[in-house]
Structures are given as C-alpha cells and as structure tokens.
PDB file of N, CA and C and ligand atoms in Angstrom:
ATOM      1  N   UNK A  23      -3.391  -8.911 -71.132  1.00  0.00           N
ATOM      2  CA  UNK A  23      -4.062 -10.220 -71.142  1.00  0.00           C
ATOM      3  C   UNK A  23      -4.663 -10.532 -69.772  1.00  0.00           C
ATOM      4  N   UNK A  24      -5.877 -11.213 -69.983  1.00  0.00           N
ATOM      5  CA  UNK A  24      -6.762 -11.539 -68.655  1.00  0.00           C
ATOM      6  C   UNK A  24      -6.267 -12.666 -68.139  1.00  0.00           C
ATOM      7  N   UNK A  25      -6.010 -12.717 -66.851  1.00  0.00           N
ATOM      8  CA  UNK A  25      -5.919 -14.298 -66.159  1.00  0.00           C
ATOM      9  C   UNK A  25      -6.731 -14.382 -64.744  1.00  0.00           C
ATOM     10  N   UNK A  26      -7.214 -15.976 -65.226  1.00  0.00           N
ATOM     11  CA  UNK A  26      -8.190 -15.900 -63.936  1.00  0.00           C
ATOM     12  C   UNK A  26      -7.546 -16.122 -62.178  1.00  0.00           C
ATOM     13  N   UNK A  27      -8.075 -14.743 -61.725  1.00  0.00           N
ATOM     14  CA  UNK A  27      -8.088 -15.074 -60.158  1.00  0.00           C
ATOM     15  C   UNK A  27      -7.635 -16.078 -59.646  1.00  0.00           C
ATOM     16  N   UNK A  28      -8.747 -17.358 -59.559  1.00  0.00           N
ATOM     17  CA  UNK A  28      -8.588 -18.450 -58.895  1.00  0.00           C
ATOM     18  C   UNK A  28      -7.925 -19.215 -59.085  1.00  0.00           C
ATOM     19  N   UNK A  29      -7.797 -20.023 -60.853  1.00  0.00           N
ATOM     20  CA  UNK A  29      -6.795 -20.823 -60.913  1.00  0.00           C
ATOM     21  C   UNK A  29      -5.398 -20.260 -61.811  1.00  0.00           C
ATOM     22  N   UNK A  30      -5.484 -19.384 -62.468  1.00  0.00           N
ATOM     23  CA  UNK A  30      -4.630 -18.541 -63.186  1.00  0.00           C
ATOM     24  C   UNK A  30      -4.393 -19.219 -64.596  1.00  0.00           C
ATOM     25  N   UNK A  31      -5.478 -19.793 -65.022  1.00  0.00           N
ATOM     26  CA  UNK A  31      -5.733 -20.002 -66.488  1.00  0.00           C
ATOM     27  C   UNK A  31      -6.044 -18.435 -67.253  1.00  0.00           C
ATOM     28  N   UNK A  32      -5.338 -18.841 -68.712  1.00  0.00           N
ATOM     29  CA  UNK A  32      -5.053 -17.542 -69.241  1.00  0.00           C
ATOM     30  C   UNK A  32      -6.414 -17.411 -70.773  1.00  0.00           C
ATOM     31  N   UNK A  33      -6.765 -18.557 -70.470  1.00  0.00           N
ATOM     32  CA  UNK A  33      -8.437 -18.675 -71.751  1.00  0.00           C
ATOM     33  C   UNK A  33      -9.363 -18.250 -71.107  1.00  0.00           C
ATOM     34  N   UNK A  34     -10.006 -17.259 -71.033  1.00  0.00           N
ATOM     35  CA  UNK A  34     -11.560 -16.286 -70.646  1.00  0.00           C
ATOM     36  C   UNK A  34     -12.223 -16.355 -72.111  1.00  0.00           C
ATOM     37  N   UNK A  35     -13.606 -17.008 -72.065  1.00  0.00           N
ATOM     38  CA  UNK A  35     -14.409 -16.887 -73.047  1.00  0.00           C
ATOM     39  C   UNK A  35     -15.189 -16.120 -72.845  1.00  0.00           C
ATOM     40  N   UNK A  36     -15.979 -15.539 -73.263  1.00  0.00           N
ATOM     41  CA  UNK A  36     -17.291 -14.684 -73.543  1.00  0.00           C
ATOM     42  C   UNK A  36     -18.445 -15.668 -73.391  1.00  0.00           C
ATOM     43  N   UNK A  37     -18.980 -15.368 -72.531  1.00  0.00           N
ATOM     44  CA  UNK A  37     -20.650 -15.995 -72.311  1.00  0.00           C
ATOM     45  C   UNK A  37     -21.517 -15.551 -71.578  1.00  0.00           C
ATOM     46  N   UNK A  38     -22.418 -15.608 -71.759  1.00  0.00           N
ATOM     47  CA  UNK A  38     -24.089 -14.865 -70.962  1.00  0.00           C
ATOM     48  C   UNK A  38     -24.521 -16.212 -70.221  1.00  0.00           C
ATOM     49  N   UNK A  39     -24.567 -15.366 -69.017  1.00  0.00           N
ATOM     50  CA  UNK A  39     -25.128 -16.353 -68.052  1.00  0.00           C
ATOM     51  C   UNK A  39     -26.252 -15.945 -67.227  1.00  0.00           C
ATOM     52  N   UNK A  40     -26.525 -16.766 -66.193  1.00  0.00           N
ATOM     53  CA  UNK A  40     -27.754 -16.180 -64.933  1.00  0.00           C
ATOM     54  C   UNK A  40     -27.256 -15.242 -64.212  1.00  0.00           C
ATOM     55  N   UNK A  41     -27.141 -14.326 -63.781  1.00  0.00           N
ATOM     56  CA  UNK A  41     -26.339 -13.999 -62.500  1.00  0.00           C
ATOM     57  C   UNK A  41     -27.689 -13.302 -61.661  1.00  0.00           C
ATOM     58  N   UNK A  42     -27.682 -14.108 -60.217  1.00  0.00           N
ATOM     59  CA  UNK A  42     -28.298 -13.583 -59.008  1.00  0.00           C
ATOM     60  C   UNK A  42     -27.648 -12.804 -58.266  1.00  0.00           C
ATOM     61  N   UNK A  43     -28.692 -11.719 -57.665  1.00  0.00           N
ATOM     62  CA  UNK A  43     -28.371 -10.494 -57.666  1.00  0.00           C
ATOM     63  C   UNK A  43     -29.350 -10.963 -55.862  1.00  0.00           C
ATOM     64  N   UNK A  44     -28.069 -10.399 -54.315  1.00  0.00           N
ATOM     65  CA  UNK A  44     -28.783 -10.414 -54.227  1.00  0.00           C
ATOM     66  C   UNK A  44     -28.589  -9.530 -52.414  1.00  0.00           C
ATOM     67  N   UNK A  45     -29.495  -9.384 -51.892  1.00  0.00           N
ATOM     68  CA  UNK A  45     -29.263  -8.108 -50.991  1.00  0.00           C
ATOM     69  C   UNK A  45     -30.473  -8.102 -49.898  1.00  0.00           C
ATOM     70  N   UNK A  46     -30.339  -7.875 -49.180  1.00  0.00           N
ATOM     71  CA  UNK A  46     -30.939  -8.627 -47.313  1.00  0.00           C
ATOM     72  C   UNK A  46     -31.872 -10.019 -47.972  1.00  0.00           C
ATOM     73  N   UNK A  47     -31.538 -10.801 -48.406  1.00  0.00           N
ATOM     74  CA  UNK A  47     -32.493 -11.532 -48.512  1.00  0.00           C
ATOM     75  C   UNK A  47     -33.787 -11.254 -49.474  1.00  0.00           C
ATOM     76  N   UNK A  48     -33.355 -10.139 -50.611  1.00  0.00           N
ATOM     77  CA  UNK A  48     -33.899 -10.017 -51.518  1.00  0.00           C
ATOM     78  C   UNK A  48     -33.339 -10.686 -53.030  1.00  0.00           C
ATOM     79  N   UNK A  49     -34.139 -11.091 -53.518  1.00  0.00           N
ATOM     80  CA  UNK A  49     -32.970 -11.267 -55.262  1.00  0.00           C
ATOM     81  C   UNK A  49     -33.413 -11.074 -56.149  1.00  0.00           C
ATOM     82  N   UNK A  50     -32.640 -10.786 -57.152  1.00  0.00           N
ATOM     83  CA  UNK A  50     -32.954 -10.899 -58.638  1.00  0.00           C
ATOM     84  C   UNK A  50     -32.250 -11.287 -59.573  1.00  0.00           C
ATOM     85  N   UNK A  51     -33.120 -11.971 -59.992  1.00  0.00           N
ATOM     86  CA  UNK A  51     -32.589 -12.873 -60.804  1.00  0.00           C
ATOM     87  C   UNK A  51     -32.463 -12.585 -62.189  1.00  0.00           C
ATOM     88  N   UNK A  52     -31.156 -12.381 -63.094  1.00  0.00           N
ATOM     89  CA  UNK A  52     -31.163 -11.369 -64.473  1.00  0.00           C
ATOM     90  C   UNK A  52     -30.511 -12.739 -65.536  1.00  0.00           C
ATOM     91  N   UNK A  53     -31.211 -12.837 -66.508  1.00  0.00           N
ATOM     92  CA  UNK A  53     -30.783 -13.839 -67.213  1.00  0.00           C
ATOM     93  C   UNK A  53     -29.776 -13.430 -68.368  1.00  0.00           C
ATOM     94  N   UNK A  54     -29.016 -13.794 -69.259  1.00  0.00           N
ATOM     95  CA  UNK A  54     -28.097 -13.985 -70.521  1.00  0.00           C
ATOM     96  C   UNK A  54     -27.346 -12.520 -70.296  1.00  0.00           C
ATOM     97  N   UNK A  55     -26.719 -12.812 -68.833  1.00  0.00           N
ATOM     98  CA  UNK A  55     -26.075 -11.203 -68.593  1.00  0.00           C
ATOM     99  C   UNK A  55     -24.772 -11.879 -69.519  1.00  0.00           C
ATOM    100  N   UNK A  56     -23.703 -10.526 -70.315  1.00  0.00           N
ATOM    101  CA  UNK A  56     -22.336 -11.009 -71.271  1.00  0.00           C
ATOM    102  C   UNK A  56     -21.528 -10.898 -69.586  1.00  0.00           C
ATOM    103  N   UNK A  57     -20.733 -11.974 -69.553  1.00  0.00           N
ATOM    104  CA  UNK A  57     -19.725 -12.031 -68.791  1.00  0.00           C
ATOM    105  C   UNK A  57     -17.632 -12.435 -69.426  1.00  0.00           C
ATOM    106  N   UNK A  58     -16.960 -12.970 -69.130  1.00  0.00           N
ATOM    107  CA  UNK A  58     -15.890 -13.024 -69.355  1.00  0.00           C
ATOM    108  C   UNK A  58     -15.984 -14.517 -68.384  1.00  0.00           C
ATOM    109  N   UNK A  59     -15.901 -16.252 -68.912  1.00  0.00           N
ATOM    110  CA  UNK A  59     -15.988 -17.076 -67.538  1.00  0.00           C
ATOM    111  C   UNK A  59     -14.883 -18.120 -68.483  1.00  0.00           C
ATOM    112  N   UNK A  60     -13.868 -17.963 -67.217  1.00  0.00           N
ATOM    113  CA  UNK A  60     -12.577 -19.180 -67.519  1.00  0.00           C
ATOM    114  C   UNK A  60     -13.282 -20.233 -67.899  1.00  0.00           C
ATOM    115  N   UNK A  61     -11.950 -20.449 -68.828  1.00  0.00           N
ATOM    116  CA  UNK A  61     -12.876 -22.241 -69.479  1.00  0.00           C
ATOM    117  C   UNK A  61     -12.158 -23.263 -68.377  1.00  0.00           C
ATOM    118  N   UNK A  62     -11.497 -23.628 -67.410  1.00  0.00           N
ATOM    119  CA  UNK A  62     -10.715 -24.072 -66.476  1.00  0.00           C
ATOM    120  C   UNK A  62     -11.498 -23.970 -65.481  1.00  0.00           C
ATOM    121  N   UNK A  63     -12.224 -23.251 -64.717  1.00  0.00           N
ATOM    122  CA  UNK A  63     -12.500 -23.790 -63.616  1.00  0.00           C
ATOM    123  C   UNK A  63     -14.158 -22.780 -63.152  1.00  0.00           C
ATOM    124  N   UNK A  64     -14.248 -22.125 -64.444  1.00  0.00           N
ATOM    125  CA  UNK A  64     -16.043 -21.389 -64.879  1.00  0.00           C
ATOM    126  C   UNK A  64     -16.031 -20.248 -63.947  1.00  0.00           C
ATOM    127  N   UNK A  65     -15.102 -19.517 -63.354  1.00  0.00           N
ATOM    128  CA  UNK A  65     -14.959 -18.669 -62.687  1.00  0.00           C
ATOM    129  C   UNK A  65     -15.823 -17.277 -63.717  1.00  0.00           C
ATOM    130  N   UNK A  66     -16.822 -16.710 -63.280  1.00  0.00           N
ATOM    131  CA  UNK A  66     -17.284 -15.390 -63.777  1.00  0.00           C
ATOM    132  C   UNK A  66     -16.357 -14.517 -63.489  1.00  0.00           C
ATOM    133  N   UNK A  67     -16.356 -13.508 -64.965  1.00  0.00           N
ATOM    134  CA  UNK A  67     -16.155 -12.009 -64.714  1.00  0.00           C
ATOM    135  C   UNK A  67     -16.961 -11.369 -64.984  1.00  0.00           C
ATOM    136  N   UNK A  68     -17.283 -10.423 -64.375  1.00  0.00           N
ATOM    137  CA  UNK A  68     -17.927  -8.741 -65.122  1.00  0.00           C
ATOM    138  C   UNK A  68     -17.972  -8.233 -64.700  1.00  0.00           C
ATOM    139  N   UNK A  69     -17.788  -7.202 -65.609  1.00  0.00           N
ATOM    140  CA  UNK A  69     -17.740  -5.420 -66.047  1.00  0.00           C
ATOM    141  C   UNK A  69     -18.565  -4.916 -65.027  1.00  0.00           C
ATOM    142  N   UNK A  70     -17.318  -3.933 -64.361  1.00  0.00           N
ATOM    143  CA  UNK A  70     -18.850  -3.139 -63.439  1.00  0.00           C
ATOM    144  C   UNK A  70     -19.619  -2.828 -63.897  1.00  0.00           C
ATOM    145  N   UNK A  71     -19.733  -1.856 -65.614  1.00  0.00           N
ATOM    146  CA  UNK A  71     -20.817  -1.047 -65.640  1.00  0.00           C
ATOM    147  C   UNK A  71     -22.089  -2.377 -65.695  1.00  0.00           C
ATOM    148  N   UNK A  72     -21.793  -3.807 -65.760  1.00  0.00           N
ATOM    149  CA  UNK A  72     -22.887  -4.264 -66.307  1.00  0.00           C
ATOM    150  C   UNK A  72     -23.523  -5.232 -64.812  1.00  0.00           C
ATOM    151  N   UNK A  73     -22.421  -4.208 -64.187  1.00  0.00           N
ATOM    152  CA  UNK A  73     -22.943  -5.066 -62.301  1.00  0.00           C
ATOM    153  C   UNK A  73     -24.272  -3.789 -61.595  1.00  0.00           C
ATOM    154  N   UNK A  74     -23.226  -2.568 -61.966  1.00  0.00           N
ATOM    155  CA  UNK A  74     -24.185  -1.472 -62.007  1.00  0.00           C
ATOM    156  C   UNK A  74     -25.849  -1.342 -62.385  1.00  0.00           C
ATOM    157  N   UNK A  75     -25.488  -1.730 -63.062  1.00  0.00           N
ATOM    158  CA  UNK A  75     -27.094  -1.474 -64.424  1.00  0.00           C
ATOM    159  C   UNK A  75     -27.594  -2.600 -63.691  1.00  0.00           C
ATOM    160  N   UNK A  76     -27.171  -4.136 -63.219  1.00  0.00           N
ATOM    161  CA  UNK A  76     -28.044  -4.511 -62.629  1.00  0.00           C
ATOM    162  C   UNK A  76     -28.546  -4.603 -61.025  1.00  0.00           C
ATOM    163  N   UNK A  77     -27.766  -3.766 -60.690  1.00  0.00           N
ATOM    164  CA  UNK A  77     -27.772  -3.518 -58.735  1.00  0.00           C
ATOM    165  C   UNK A  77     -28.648  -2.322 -59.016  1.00  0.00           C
ATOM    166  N   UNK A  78     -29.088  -1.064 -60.035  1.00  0.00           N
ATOM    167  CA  UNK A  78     -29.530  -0.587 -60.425  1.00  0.00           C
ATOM    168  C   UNK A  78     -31.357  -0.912 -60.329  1.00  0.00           C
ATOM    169  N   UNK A  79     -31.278  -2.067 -61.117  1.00  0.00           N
ATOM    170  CA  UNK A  79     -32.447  -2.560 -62.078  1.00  0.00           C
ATOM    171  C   UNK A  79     -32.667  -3.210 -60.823  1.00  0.00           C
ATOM    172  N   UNK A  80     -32.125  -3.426 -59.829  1.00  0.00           N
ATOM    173  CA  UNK A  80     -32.308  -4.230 -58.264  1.00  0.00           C
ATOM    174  C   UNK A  80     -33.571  -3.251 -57.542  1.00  0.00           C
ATOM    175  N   UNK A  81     -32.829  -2.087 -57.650  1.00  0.00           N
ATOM    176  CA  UNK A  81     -33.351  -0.950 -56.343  1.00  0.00           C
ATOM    177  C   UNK A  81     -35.191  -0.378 -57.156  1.00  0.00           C
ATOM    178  N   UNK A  82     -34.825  -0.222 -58.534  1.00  0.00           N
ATOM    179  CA  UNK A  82     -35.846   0.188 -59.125  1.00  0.00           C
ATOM    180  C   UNK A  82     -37.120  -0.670 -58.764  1.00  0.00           C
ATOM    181  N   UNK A  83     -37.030  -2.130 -58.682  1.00  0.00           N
ATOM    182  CA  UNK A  83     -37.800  -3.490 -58.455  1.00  0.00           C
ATOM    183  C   UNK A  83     -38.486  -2.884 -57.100  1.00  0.00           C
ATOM    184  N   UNK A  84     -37.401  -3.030 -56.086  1.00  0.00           N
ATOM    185  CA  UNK A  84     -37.495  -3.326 -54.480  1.00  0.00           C
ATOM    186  C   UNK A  84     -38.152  -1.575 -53.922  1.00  0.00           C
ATOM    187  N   UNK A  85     -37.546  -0.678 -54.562  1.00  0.00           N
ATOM    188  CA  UNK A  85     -37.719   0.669 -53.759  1.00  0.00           C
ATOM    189  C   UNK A  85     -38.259   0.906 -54.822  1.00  0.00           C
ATOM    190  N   UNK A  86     -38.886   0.819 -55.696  1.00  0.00           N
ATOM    191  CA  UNK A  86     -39.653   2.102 -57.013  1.00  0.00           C
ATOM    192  C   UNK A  86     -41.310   0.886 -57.138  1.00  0.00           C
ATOM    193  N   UNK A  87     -41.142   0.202 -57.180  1.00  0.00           N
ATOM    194  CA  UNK A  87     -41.833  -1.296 -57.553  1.00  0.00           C
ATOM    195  C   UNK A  87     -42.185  -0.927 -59.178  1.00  0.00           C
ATOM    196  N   UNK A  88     -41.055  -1.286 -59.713  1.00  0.00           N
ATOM    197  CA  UNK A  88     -41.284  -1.274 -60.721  1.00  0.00           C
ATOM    198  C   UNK A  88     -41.515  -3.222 -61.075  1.00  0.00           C
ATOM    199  N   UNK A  89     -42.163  -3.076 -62.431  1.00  0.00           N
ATOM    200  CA  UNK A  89     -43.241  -4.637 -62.689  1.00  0.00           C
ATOM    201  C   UNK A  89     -41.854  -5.174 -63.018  1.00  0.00           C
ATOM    202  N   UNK A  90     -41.682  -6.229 -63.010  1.00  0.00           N
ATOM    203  CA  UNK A  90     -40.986  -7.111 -63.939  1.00  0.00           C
ATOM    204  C   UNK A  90     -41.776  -8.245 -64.647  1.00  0.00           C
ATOM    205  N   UNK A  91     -41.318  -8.396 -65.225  1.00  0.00           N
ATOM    206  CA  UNK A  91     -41.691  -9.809 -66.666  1.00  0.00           C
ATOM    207  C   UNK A  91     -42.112 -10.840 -65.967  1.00  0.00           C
ATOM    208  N   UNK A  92     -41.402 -11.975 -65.280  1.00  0.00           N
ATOM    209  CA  UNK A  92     -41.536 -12.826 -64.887  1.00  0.00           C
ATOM    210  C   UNK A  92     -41.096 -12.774 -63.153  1.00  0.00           C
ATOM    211  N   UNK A  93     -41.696 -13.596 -62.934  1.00  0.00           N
ATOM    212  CA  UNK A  93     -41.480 -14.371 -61.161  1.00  0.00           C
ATOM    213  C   UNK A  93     -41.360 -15.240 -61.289  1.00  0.00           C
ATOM    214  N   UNK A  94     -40.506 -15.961 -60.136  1.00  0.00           N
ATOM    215  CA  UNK A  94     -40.048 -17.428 -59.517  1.00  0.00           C
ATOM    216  C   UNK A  94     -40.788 -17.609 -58.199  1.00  0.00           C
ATOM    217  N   UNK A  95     -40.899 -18.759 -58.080  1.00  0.00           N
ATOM    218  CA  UNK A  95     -41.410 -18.958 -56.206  1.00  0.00           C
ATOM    219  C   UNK A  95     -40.667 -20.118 -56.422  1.00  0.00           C
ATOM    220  N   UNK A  96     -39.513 -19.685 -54.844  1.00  0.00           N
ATOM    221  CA  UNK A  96     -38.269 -20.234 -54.888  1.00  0.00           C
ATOM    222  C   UNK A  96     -38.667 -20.895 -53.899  1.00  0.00           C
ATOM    223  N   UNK A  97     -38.130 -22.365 -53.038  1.00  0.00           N
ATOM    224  CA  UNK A  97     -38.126 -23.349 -52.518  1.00  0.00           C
ATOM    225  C   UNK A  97     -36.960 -22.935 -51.708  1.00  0.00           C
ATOM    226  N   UNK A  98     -37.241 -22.738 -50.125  1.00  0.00           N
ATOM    227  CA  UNK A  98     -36.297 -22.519 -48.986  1.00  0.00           C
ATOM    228  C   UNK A  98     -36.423 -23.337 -48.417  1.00  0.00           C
ATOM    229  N   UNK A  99     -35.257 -24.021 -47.669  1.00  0.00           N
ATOM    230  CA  UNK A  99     -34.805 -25.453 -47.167  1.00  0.00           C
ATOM    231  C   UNK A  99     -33.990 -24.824 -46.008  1.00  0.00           C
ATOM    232  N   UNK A 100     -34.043 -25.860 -45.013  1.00  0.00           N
ATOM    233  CA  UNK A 100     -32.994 -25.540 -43.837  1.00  0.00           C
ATOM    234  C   UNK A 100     -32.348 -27.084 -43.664  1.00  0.00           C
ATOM    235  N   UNK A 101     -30.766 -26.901 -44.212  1.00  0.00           N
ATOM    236  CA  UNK A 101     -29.869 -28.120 -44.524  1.00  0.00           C
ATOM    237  C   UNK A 101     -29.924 -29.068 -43.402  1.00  0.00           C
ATOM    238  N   UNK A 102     -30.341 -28.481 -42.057  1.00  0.00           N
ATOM    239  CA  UNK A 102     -30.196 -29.538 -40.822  1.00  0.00           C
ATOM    240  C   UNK A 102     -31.722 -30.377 -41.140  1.00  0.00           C
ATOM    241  N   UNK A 103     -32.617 -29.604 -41.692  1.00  0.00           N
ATOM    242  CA  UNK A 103     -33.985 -30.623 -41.970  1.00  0.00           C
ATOM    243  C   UNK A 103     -33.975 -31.689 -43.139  1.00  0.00           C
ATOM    244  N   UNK A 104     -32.960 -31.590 -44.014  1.00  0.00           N
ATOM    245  CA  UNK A 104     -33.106 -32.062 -45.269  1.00  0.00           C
ATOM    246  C   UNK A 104     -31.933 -33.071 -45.076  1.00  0.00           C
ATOM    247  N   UNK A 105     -30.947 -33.235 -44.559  1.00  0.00           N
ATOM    248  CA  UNK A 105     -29.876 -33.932 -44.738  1.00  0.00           C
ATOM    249  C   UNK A 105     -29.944 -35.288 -44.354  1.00  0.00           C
ATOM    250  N   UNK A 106     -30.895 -35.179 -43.068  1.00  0.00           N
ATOM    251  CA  UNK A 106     -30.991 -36.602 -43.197  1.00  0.00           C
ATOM    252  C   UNK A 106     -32.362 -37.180 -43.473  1.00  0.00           C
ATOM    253  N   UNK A 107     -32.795 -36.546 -44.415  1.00  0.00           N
ATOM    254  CA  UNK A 107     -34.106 -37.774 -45.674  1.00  0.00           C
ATOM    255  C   UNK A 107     -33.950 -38.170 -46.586  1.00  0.00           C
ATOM    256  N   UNK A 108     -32.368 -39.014 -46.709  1.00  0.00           N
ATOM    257  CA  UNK A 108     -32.499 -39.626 -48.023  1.00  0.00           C
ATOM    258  C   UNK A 108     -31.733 -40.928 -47.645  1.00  0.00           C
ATOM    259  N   UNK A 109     -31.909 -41.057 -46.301  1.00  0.00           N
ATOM    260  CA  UNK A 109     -31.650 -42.956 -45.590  1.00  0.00           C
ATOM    261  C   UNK A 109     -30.322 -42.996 -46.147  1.00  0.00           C
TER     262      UNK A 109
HETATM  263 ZN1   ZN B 213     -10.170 -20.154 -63.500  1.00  0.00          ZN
END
C-alpha cells in the first residue's frame, strides 16, 4: 500500500495533471500526464517511466528541435518589482 511522503495519508487517487518540466531555464510544459496525487494534501506521484518519456520528449524539443503543437509566452516577474503595486 502507497502512503504519501509528506503527510502520510494512505488515499492516492489516479489523476492527469500539468506537469512542468523544467531544466536551465528551459520548460515544458506536458498536459493530462496519469499521476498517483494524495487526496489530503495533492502531493504528485509518478512513475519514472512516465518522468522519462517526458525528460525525453524535453531533449528531443531543445537539442533535436523537434515542432511541438502548441506554445505559451509566459510572463516573467521579479517579486522585488511586483510586491509593492498593489498599495
Ligand atoms: Zn499527502
């Protein structure tokens, strides 16, 4: 039986989530990956092979340039500029 790491709840559900992938300041972003995530405190698990396949599907992107489907243009912030504009 599985128990989670962090809080040591013993219910792990099955669910597909986002998981960012990500390496010098590169990422990727892989959507409805199957994970294992406590219902207690949403802690992710997963399966190497399915960490693999996507650290994998990472290098192919960055070192092969292979196309992908979709792009994001992500919004970078520096917390000492932003923290104080909201009075
Ligand atoms: Zn937990």
């Amino acid at each position: 039986m599985k128990v989670c790491h962090f809080c040591g709840n013993k219910n792990l559900r099955k669910a597909q989530v986002q998981y960012t992938y990500r390496y010098n300041d590169n990422f990727l972003i892989v959507n409805d990956v199957p994970c294992e995530q406590c219902e207690f405190c949403g802690e992710q698990y997963f399966k190497g092979s399915v960490l693999k396949q996507i650290e994998k599907e990472f290098f192919s992107i960055y070192s092969h340039g292979k196309k992908v489907k979709k792009e994001l243009i992500v919004p970078v912030e520096q917390f000492s500029e932003i923290h104080s504009s909201n009075n």
